[in-house]
Backbone as CSV, one residue per row, in Angstrom:
resi,resn,N_x,N_y,N_z,CA_x,CA_y,CA_z,C_x,C_y,C_z
1,MET,10.724,45.426,67.171,10.740,43.974,67.091,9.514,43.372,66.412
2,ARG,8.343,43.895,66.940,7.038,43.381,66.298,6.999,43.734,64.883
3,GLN,7.499,44.913,64.478,7.478,45.309,63.071,8.345,44.394,62.187
4,ASN,9.487,44.024,62.713,10.376,43.081,62.016,9.740,41.711,61.847
5,LYS,9.023,41.254,62.878,8.363,39.972,62.854,7.238,39.989,61.790
6,LYS,6.443,41.089,61.762,5.402,41.171,60.700,6.022,41.209,59.307
7,GLY,7.146,41.882,59.153,7.837,41.895,57.882,8.345,40.529,57.452
8,SER,8.810,39.761,58.420,9.301,38.432,58.128,8.150,37.495,57.637
9,ILE,7.033,37.657,58.360,5.826,36.854,58.019,5.363,37.208,56.605
10,LEU,5.377,38.513,56.297,4.894,38.945,54.967,5.821,38.413,53.870
11,LEU,7.160,38.445,54.155,8.079,37.948,53.206,7.879,36.400,52.982
12,TYR,7.637,35.710,54.082,7.366,34.270,54.059,6.133,33.982,53.220
13,VAL,5.095,34.800,53.470,3.792,34.536,52.733,4.038,34.826,51.264
14,LEU,4.764,35.889,50.940,5.042,36.184,49.519,5.808,35.090,48.880
15,PHE,6.866,34.572,49.642,7.691,33.482,49.089,6.858,32.223,48.870
16,LEU,5.996,31.940,49.850,5.184,30.732,49.748,4.185,30.846,48.573
17,SER,3.608,32.074,48.498,2.650,32.309,47.357,3.322,32.138,46.008
18,SER,4.528,32.728,45.903,5.282,32.599,44.638,5.617,31.150,44.301
19,PHE,5.998,30.485,45.344,6.370,29.055,45.179,5.157,28.253,44.664
20,LEU,3.993,28.532,45.280,2.772,27.768,44.916,2.363,28.098,43.490
21,VAL,2.509,29.409,43.140,2.157,29.784,41.788,3.045,29.107,40.730
22,LEU,4.377,29.138,41.039,5.329,28.445,40.134,5.105,26.984,40.060
23,PHE,4.727,26.391,41.221,4.479,24.914,41.282,3.308,24.579,40.366
24,PHE,2.222,25.341,40.538,1.004,25.013,39.744,1.158,25.313,38.293
25,VAL,1.932,26.436,37.950,2.236,26.655,36.575,3.047,25.555,35.919
26,SER,4.090,25.093,36.684,4.935,24.038,36.234,4.158,22.750,36.084
27,PHE,3.322,22.486,37.112,2.481,21.282,37.078,1.571,21.269,35.879
28,GLN,0.884,22.390,35.609,-0.001,22.528,34.495,0.726,22.305,33.193
29,TRP,1.872,22.887,33.061,2.730,22.772,31.880,3.106,21.289,31.636
30,GLU,3.565,20.599,32.679,3.899,19.206,32.552,2.682,18.375,32.232
31,LEU,1.536,18.708,32.815,0.312,17.983,32.588,-0.101,18.148,31.076
32,GLU,-0.026,19.387,30.568,-0.345,19.583,29.171,0.599,18.831,28.222
33,LYS,1.873,18.790,28.614,2.820,18.062,27.796,2.479,16.558,27.800
34,MET,2.129,16.038,28.993,1.786,14.619,29.146,0.514,14.253,28.293
35,LEU,-0.475,15.175,28.393,-1.694,14.980,27.623,-1.450,15.085,26.155
36,GLY,-0.556,16.025,25.758,-0.206,16.095,24.318,0.437,14.853,23.848
37,ARG,1.415,14.301,24.654,2.058,13.046,24.236,1.058,11.890,24.165
38,ALA,0.105,11.903,25.071,-0.928,10.847,25.009,-1.788,10.980,23.771
39,ARG,-2.195,12.227,23.438,-2.974,12.416,22.220,-2.202,12.017,20.994
40,ASP,-0.878,12.370,20.986,-0.039,11.996,19.835,0.095,10.531,19.673
41,SER,0.285,9.839,20.846,0.376,8.409,20.859,-0.905,7.704,20.399
42,GLU,-2.069,8.243,20.835,-3.350,7.732,20.430,-3.638,7.895,18.982
43,GLN,-3.205,9.080,18.469,-3.336,9.339,17.036,-2.447,8.482,16.215
44,SER,-1.229,8.218,16.734,-0.306,7.349,16.019,-0.831,5.932,15.915
45,ILE,-1.491,5.458,17.006,-2.057,4.157,17.009,-3.186,4.066,16.022
46,ARG,-4.052,5.051,16.018,-5.122,5.112,15.062,-4.660,5.134,13.617
47,ASP,-3.651,5.992,13.393,-3.050,6.050,12.030,-2.519,4.695,11.558
48,GLN,-1.836,4.014,12.487,-1.273,2.688,12.142,-2.337,1.704,11.837
49,SER,-3.386,1.702,12.624,-4.517,0.770,12.372,-5.202,1.146,11.064
50,ASP,-5.376,2.427,10.774,-6.030,2.788,9.480,-5.176,2.409,8.295
51,LYS,-3.868,2.538,8.456,-2.915,2.103,7.358,-3.054,0.667,7.053
52,GLN,-3.061,-0.182,8.133,-3.147,-1.607,7.947,-4.495,-2.051,7.365
53,ASP,-5.571,-1.405,7.762,-6.881,-1.667,7.185,-6.853,-1.337,5.670
54,THR,-6.293,-0.191,5.343,-6.306,0.207,3.913,-5.423,-0.713,3.067
55,LEU,-4.250,-1.121,3.593,-3.381,-2.065,2.908,-4.084,-3.385,2.723
56,THR,-4.877,-3.826,3.684,-5.655,-5.110,3.492,-6.642,-4.964,2.341
57,LEU,-7.281,-3.777,2.252,-8.201,-3.563,1.111,-7.454,-3.520,-0.205
58,LEU,-6.298,-2.957,-0.246,-5.525,-2.869,-1.455,-4.982,-4.210,-1.903
59,ARG,-4.782,-5.134,-0.959,-4.334,-6.491,-1.336,-5.397,-7.214,-2.239
60,ASN,-6.619,-6.975,-2.014,-7.668,-7.640,-2.775,-8.098,-6.819,-3.952
61,ALA,-7.843,-5.528,-3.949,-8.274,-4.636,-5.048,-7.238,-3.528,-5.284
62,PRO,-6.118,-3.813,-5.908,-5.100,-2.864,-6.121,-5.611,-1.641,-6.919
63,THR,-5.123,-0.449,-6.614,-5.473,0.756,-7.282,-4.343,1.678,-7.350
64,SER,-4.334,2.703,-8.253,-3.239,3.604,-8.352,-3.023,4.562,-7.225
65,ILE,-4.183,4.936,-6.633,-4.095,5.883,-5.461,-5.282,5.635,-4.537
66,LYS,-5.001,5.670,-3.244,-6.054,5.377,-2.283,-5.794,6.225,-1.037
67,THR,-6.744,7.163,-0.812,-6.723,7.960,0.400,-7.364,7.204,1.523
68,ILE,-6.791,7.252,2.747,-7.307,6.564,3.924,-8.669,7.231,4.260
69,ASP,-9.707,6.471,4.331,-11.055,7.064,4.530,-11.135,7.862,5.824
70,SER,-10.555,7.418,6.877,-10.684,8.130,8.166,-9.617,9.215,8.345
71,ASN,-8.727,9.376,7.402,-7.657,10.461,7.525,-7.335,10.892,6.117
72,SER,-7.933,11.971,5.689,-7.754,12.457,4.335,-6.370,13.000,4.029
73,ASN,-5.539,13.137,5.076,-4.151,13.627,4.919,-3.166,12.490,4.554
74,LEU,-3.624,11.250,4.647,-2.758,10.094,4.324,-3.214,9.382,3.040
75,THR,-2.382,9.248,2.108,-2.684,8.624,0.775,-1.623,7.642,0.386
76,PHE,-2.058,6.471,-0.075,-1.116,5.471,-0.673,-1.143,5.668,-2.207
77,VAL,0.089,5.832,-2.742,0.257,6.003,-4.178,1.053,4.822,-4.746
78,SER,0.479,4.127,-5.711,1.110,2.952,-6.287,2.396,3.281,-7.050
79,LEU,3.386,2.473,-6.905,4.674,2.656,-7.664,4.624,1.947,-8.985
80,HIS,3.621,1.086,-9.178,3.585,0.222,-10.474,2.242,0.288,-11.152
81,GLN,1.371,1.204,-10.737,0.051,1.326,-11.437,-0.308,2.777,-11.560
82,ASN,-0.682,3.100,-12.764,-1.105,4.480,-13.075,-2.491,4.378,-13.786
83,GLY,-3.520,4.671,-13.042,-4.883,4.454,-13.584,-5.133,2.992,-13.807
84,THR,-5.377,2.616,-15.124,-5.685,1.227,-15.331,-4.387,0.480,-15.905
85,VAL,-3.298,1.170,-15.915,-2.074,0.573,-16.514,-1.047,0.180,-15.459
86,PHE,-0.679,-1.063,-15.496,0.391,-1.661,-14.656,1.693,-1.639,-15.408
87,SER,2.767,-1.333,-14.720,4.123,-1.471,-15.309,4.885,-2.610,-14.648
88,GLY,5.710,-3.265,-15.363,6.499,-4.362,-14.833,7.802,-4.550,-15.549
89,ALA,8.689,-5.319,-14.957,9.977,-5.571,-15.501,10.372,-7.021,-15.171
90,LEU,11.030,-7.696,-16.135,11.471,-9.088,-15.935,12.990,-9.147,-16.171
91,GLY,13.623,-9.998,-15.382,15.039,-10.238,-15.599,15.254,-11.319,-16.654
92,TRP,16.469,-11.826,-16.726,16.844,-12.816,-17.783,15.951,-14.027,-17.797
93,SER,15.577,-14.501,-16.627,14.715,-15.658,-16.513,13.501,-15.417,-15.646
94,GLY,13.031,-14.166,-15.602,11.949,-13.782,-14.714,10.550,-14.129,-15.280
95,SER,9.639,-14.205,-14.318,8.167,-14.436,-14.643,7.364,-13.549,-13.731
96,GLU,6.172,-13.250,-14.202,5.193,-12.507,-13.376,3.814,-13.158,-13.633
97,GLU,3.050,-13.220,-12.542,1.731,-13.810,-12.577,0.656,-12.848,-12.142
98,TYR,-0.431,-12.778,-12.796,-1.553,-11.887,-12.467,-2.816,-12.717,-12.342
99,TRP,-3.582,-12.396,-11.289,-4.911,-12.975,-11.159,-5.984,-11.865,-11.507
100,ILE,-6.796,-12.181,-12.489,-7.852,-11.274,-12.852,-9.144,-11.802,-12.154
101,THR,-9.596,-11.150,-11.148,-10.722,-11.641,-10.342,-12.046,-11.030,-10.735
102,SER,-12.054,-9.979,-11.597,-13.294,-9.467,-12.125,-12.975,-8.775,-13.428
103,THR,-13.818,-8.910,-14.393,-13.571,-8.262,-15.703,-14.328,-6.946,-15.796
104,GLY,-15.338,-6.730,-14.938,-16.108,-5.529,-15.030,-16.796,-5.496,-16.383
105,TRP,-16.703,-4.402,-17.158,-17.182,-4.374,-18.510,-16.142,-4.664,-19.507
106,THR,-14.925,-5.041,-19.038,-13.795,-5.216,-20.014,-13.869,-6.429,-20.734
107,ASN,-13.620,-6.375,-22.062,-13.606,-7.531,-22.956,-12.171,-7.975,-23.203
108,SER,-11.235,-7.087,-22.983,-9.775,-7.490,-23.365,-8.810,-6.619,-22.513
109,ILE,-7.586,-7.132,-22.478,-6.481,-6.386,-21.875,-5.369,-6.339,-22.831
110,SER,-4.486,-5.334,-22.693,-3.428,-5.136,-23.661,-1.994,-5.225,-22.973
111,LEU,-1.147,-6.006,-23.581,0.264,-6.084,-23.139,1.174,-5.408,-24.121
112,ASN,1.974,-4.483,-23.604,2.832,-3.678,-24.481,4.288,-3.784,-24.007
113,ILE,5.192,-4.125,-24.878,6.576,-4.097,-24.612,7.156,-2.656,-24.735
114,THR,7.745,-2.163,-23.685,8.238,-0.753,-23.692,9.782,-0.666,-23.861
115,GLN,10.455,-1.799,-23.545,11.896,-1.755,-23.689,12.479,-3.179,-23.782
116,TRP,13.492,-3.299,-24.596,14.236,-4.525,-24.795,13.424,-5.535,-25.630
117,TRP,13.333,-6.768,-25.131,12.942,-7.862,-25.983,11.525,-8.421,-25.708
118,PRO,11.055,-9.329,-26.611,9.683,-9.907,-26.499,9.589,-10.768,-25.192
119,VAL,8.334,-11.177,-24.947,7.981,-12.063,-23.817,7.060,-13.110,-24.356
120,SER,6.933,-14.222,-23.624,5.898,-15.168,-23.898,4.766,-14.987,-22.844
121,TYR,3.562,-15.339,-23.191,2.471,-15.231,-22.189,1.519,-16.369,-22.391
122,HIS,0.788,-16.702,-21.287,-0.294,-17.687,-21.291,-1.434,-17.167,-20.456
123,LEU,-2.640,-17.244,-20.955,-3.797,-16.749,-20.253,-4.841,-17.865,-20.179
124,ALA,-5.147,-18.271,-18.920,-6.163,-19.361,-18.676,-7.316,-18.783,-17.884
125,VAL,-8.451,-19.478,-17.918,-9.671,-18.999,-17.267,-10.416,-20.151,-16.679
126,PHE,-11.181,-19.924,-15.601,-12.003,-20.848,-14.900,-12.989,-20.118,-13.968
127,ASN,-13.935,-20.838,-13.494,-14.756,-20.269,-12.415,-14.099,-20.571,-11.082
128,SER,-14.066,-19.570,-10.225,-13.425,-19.719,-8.922,-13.994,-20.898,-8.162
129,GLY,-13.063,-21.730,-7.714,-13.519,-22.952,-7.032,-13.469,-24.177,-7.871
130,PHE,-13.322,-23.939,-9.195,-13.225,-25.023,-10.178,-11.966,-24.900,-11.031
131,GLU,-10.856,-24.711,-10.350,-9.589,-24.558,-11.015,-9.150,-25.699,-11.895
132,ALA,-9.582,-26.912,-11.480,-9.206,-28.125,-12.211,-9.807,-28.100,-13.626
133,SER,-10.886,-27.357,-13.821,-11.512,-27.342,-15.148,-11.081,-26.125,-16.009
134,SER,-9.971,-25.530,-15.590,-9.484,-24.387,-16.331,-9.103,-24.672,-17.747
135,VAL,-9.204,-23.709,-18.667,-8.833,-23.886,-20.006,-7.907,-22.678,-20.423
136,LEU,-6.994,-22.986,-21.345,-6.144,-21.943,-21.917,-6.832,-21.262,-23.048
137,ILE,-6.998,-19.953,-22.967,-7.755,-19.268,-24.003,-6.804,-18.358,-24.912
138,SER,-5.583,-18.134,-24.449,-4.685,-17.336,-25.288,-3.238,-17.582,-24.886
139,SER,-2.331,-17.584,-25.820,-0.912,-17.744,-25.538,-0.114,-17.336,-26.734
140,GLY,1.175,-17.035,-26.541,2.028,-16.668,-27.696,3.213,-15.837,-27.311
141,ILE,3.816,-15.193,-28.308,4.972,-14.321,-28.121,4.559,-12.909,-28.440
142,VAL,4.869,-11.963,-27.521,4.523,-10.580,-27.778,5.823,-9.833,-28.163
143,MET,5.806,-9.327,-29.340,6.991,-8.547,-29.860,6.865,-7.046,-29.445
144,THR,5.734,-6.470,-29.676,5.516,-5.061,-29.300,4.224,-4.922,-28.525
145,THR,3.096,-5.226,-29.137,1.789,-5.087,-28.506,0.899,-6.251,-28.808
146,ASN,0.114,-6.651,-27.835,-0.862,-7.730,-28.023,-2.111,-7.501,-27.186
147,THR,-3.250,-7.737,-27.794,-4.532,-7.603,-27.096,-5.039,-9.017,-26.831
148,MET,-5.345,-9.286,-25.549,-5.904,-10.598,-25.119,-7.325,-10.511,-24.754
149,ASN,-8.137,-11.285,-25.399,-9.581,-11.340,-25.073,-9.831,-12.076,-23.765
150,LEU,-10.791,-11.550,-22.956,-11.161,-12.196,-21.739,-12.478,-12.952,-21.874
151,SER,-12.657,-13.958,-21.008,-13.891,-14.750,-21.124,-15.069,-13.928,-20.615
152,PRO,-16.189,-13.955,-21.339,-17.337,-13.218,-20.899,-18.179,-13.977,-19.853
153,SER,-17.875,-15.258,-19.668,-18.763,-16.064,-18.806,-18.088,-16.655,-17.606
154,LEU,-16.709,-16.865,-17.631,-15.989,-17.411,-16.508,-15.361,-16.247,-15.700
155,ASN,-15.276,-16.392,-14.391,-15.026,-15.210,-13.543,-13.586,-15.031,-13.084
156,THR,-12.640,-15.970,-13.385,-11.313,-15.822,-12.922,-10.325,-16.157,-14.024
157,HIS,-9.327,-15.295,-14.202,-8.285,-15.526,-15.228,-6.918,-15.550,-14.514
158,ILE,-5.988,-16.307,-15.020,-4.613,-16.315,-14.591,-3.756,-15.962,-15.850
159,LEU,-2.990,-14.928,-15.765,-2.007,-14.556,-16.741,-0.632,-14.657,-16.282
160,VAL,0.200,-15.396,-17.015,1.598,-15.560,-16.700,2.424,-14.959,-17.855
161,ILE,3.326,-14.009,-17.563,4.235,-13.460,-18.542,5.657,-13.877,-18.147
162,GLU,6.395,-14.380,-19.205,7.718,-14.911,-18.891,8.741,-14.364,-19.842
163,SER,9.928,-14.069,-19.342,11.037,-13.590,-20.154,11.566,-14.648,-21.063
164,LEU,12.063,-14.245,-22.194,12.631,-15.219,-23.120,14.140,-15.239,-23.020
165,GLY,14.670,-14.892,-21.910,16.132,-15.007,-21.644,16.834,-13.634,-21.694
166,VAL,16.034,-12.569,-21.761,16.634,-11.203,-21.709,15.814,-10.325,-20.852
167,ASN,16.387,-9.188,-20.488,15.685,-8.234,-19.697,14.561,-7.544,-20.557
168,VAL,13.438,-7.230,-19.859,12.309,-6.705,-20.548,11.555,-5.772,-19.612
169,GLN,10.959,-4.740,-20.181,9.991,-3.865,-19.450,8.736,-3.788,-20.242
170,TYR,7.594,-3.752,-19.562,6.301,-3.840,-20.248,5.280,-3.068,-19.448
171,THR,4.172,-2.848,-20.072,2.984,-2.277,-19.433,1.766,-3.238,-19.773
172,LEU,0.797,-3.226,-18.852,-0.417,-4.000,-19.003,-1.601,-3.151,-18.698
173,ASP,-2.353,-2.923,-19.734,-3.567,-2.035,-19.628,-4.773,-2.995,-19.357
174,VAL,-5.387,-2.863,-18.204,-6.430,-3.802,-17.822,-7.840,-3.201,-17.916
175,ASN,-7.933,-1.942,-18.315,-9.246,-1.256,-18.449,-10.016,-1.361,-17.127
176,ALA,-11.206,-1.909,-17.126,-12.007,-1.983,-15.869,-11.802,-3.282,-15.118
177,ALA,-10.994,-4.143,-15.540,-10.799,-5.408,-14.858,-10.091,-5.215,-13.527
178,THR,-10.391,-6.066,-12.525,-9.650,-6.119,-11.312,-8.588,-7.103,-11.415
179,ILE,-7.305,-6.623,-11.377,-6.193,-7.574,-11.587,-5.218,-7.453,-10.444
180,ILE,-4.715,-8.570,-9.930,-3.819,-8.608,-8.772,-2.459,-9.194,-9.151
181,PRO,-1.405,-8.381,-9.058,-0.052,-8.938,-9.276,0.462,-9.681,-8.040
182,THR,1.601,-10.344,-8.164,2.143,-11.007,-7.042,2.509,-10.110,-5.912
183,MET,2.967,-8.887,-6.252,3.342,-7.904,-5.242,2.870,-6.544,-5.692
184,SER,2.419,-5.699,-4.693,2.089,-4.329,-4.969,2.952,-3.467,-4.089
185,SER,3.398,-2.333,-4.627,4.214,-1.399,-3.769,3.588,-0.037,-3.784
186,TYR,3.529,0.546,-2.571,2.877,1.830,-2.413,3.805,2.786,-1.621
187,ARG,3.746,4.049,-2.027,4.390,5.124,-1.302,3.307,5.836,-0.427
188,LEU,3.547,5.995,0.864,2.617,6.641,1.694,2.915,8.158,1.736
189,GLU,1.980,8.962,1.351,2.143,10.418,1.378,1.276,11.061,2.472
190,ARG,1.856,12.021,3.149,1.110,12.781,4.153,0.931,14.258,3.628
191,ASP,-0.259,14.720,3.623,-0.500,16.109,3.166,-0.465,17.027,4.406
192,ILE,0.594,17.919,4.402,0.735,18.873,5.461,0.469,20.309,4.849
193,ASN,-0.732,20.786,4.966,-1.139,22.104,4.450,-0.739,22.257,2.982
194,GLY,-1.049,21.210,2.172,-0.776,21.219,0.758,0.584,20.752,0.347
195,TYR,1.476,20.516,1.308,2.773,19.960,0.988,2.793,18.444,1.161
196,LYS,3.244,17.745,0.171,3.264,16.273,0.161,4.554,15.738,0.730
197,LYS,4.440,15.048,1.850,5.653,14.476,2.437,5.646,12.937,2.335
198,ASP,6.671,12.355,1.705,6.770,10.928,1.626,7.201,10.332,2.963
199,GLU,6.424,9.349,3.482,6.646,8.810,4.777,7.289,7.399,4.726
200,TRP,6.811,6.551,3.820,7.320,5.178,3.800,6.928,4.462,2.483
201,ILE,7.645,3.398,2.199,7.313,2.554,1.093,6.803,1.204,1.651
202,TYR,5.595,0.775,1.209,5.001,-0.455,1.692,4.928,-1.483,0.510
203,ASP,5.503,-2.666,0.709,5.376,-3.734,-0.226,4.390,-4.804,0.254
204,ILE,3.430,-5.109,-0.558,2.363,-6.082,-0.201,2.562,-7.297,-1.018
205,ILE,2.811,-8.440,-0.370,2.906,-9.678,-1.045,1.452,-10.215,-1.209
206,ASN,0.916,-10.194,-2.367,-0.453,-10.616,-2.608,-0.584,-12.192,-2.713
207,PHE,0.376,-12.798,-3.325,0.466,-14.268,-3.409,1.834,-14.645,-3.983
208,GLN,2.156,-15.907,-3.950,3.384,-16.403,-4.477,3.194,-16.952,-5.879
209,LEU,4.236,-16.940,-6.695,4.186,-17.531,-8.033,3.763,-18.993,-7.894
210,LYS,2.995,-19.478,-8.848,2.629,-20.920,-8.941,1.951,-21.424,-7.690
211,SER,1.175,-20.525,-6.992,0.527,-20.905,-5.719,-0.927,-21.152,-5.737
212,ARG,-1.546,-20.992,-6.928,-3.017,-21.143,-6.975,-3.380,-22.623,-6.784
213,ALA,-4.031,-22.915,-5.674,-4.408,-24.303,-5.327,-5.375,-24.821,-6.366
214,GLY,-5.117,-26.076,-6.834,-5.938,-26.749,-7.727,-5.687,-26.422,-9.229
215,PHE,-4.850,-25.398,-9.489,-4.617,-24.975,-10.857,-3.396,-25.633,-11.351
216,ASP,-3.510,-26.257,-12.548,-2.393,-27.004,-13.170,-1.644,-26.105,-14.107
217,TYR,-0.573,-25.502,-13.557,0.234,-24.558,-14.364,0.899,-25.231,-15.586
218,LYS,1.436,-26.421,-15.375,2.139,-27.105,-16.471,1.162,-27.491,-17.598
219,LYS,-0.045,-27.838,-17.233,-1.001,-28.175,-18.256,-1.369,-26.977,-19.101
220,MET,-1.253,-25.802,-18.472,-1.541,-24.519,-19.193,-0.313,-24.011,-19.945
221,GLY,0.787,-24.736,-19.940,1.994,-24.369,-20.624,2.851,-23.287,-19.878
222,MET,2.563,-23.080,-18.564,3.214,-22.017,-17.810,4.392,-22.597,-17.011
223,TYR,5.397,-21.810,-16.824,6.581,-22.149,-16.051,7.236,-23.484,-16.452
224,LEU,7.434,-23.613,-17.708,7.980,-24.902,-18.254,9.518,-24.843,-18.369
225,LYS,10.081,-23.661,-18.376,11.556,-23.572,-18.523,12.270,-23.597,-17.183
């Protein structure tokens, strides 16, 4: 009888010990999963904040490619800019507006028609804050290629390109100038051990057409049709 009782106690102790070991292993596994989810969530929040900060920078200074400073695995790649060259397309009655906020060492920019028909353009200049004193420095019809000189003394240009009633595709080579289109589009790439994975397309509305306060578009011959 006593032997049976000792055996029962031993079995109970073994069962309890096994239960406690399984409990703590399971608890540790769940804890690690929970901590992993928390780390992933924290990293996701950091990534989202870093993305928004970088997009804010790109709104004021568009570029063809921009890697997020705090995460070298995430890179924004422009869909409409390759180096110093912007590409654009206009519909039958379309217009595009560019703000040139800095010329750098650039003396001129080049507009090239790559497909279909000519466009008209108007280029005005002023010192920022003095839009009412703007002057038109260049305008005309571009059949194939045209070079537009920039002002060496005034710091802000507005360029408006307008369709002449047909579809058109063009490129704009701005050299070292800082130029801002109405909208910029970027593809977000994630580098996973050398493999580039496309994650999302981001469209940035930089400004609306004809929205420059104090600037007289009609006086500059822009948007008359």
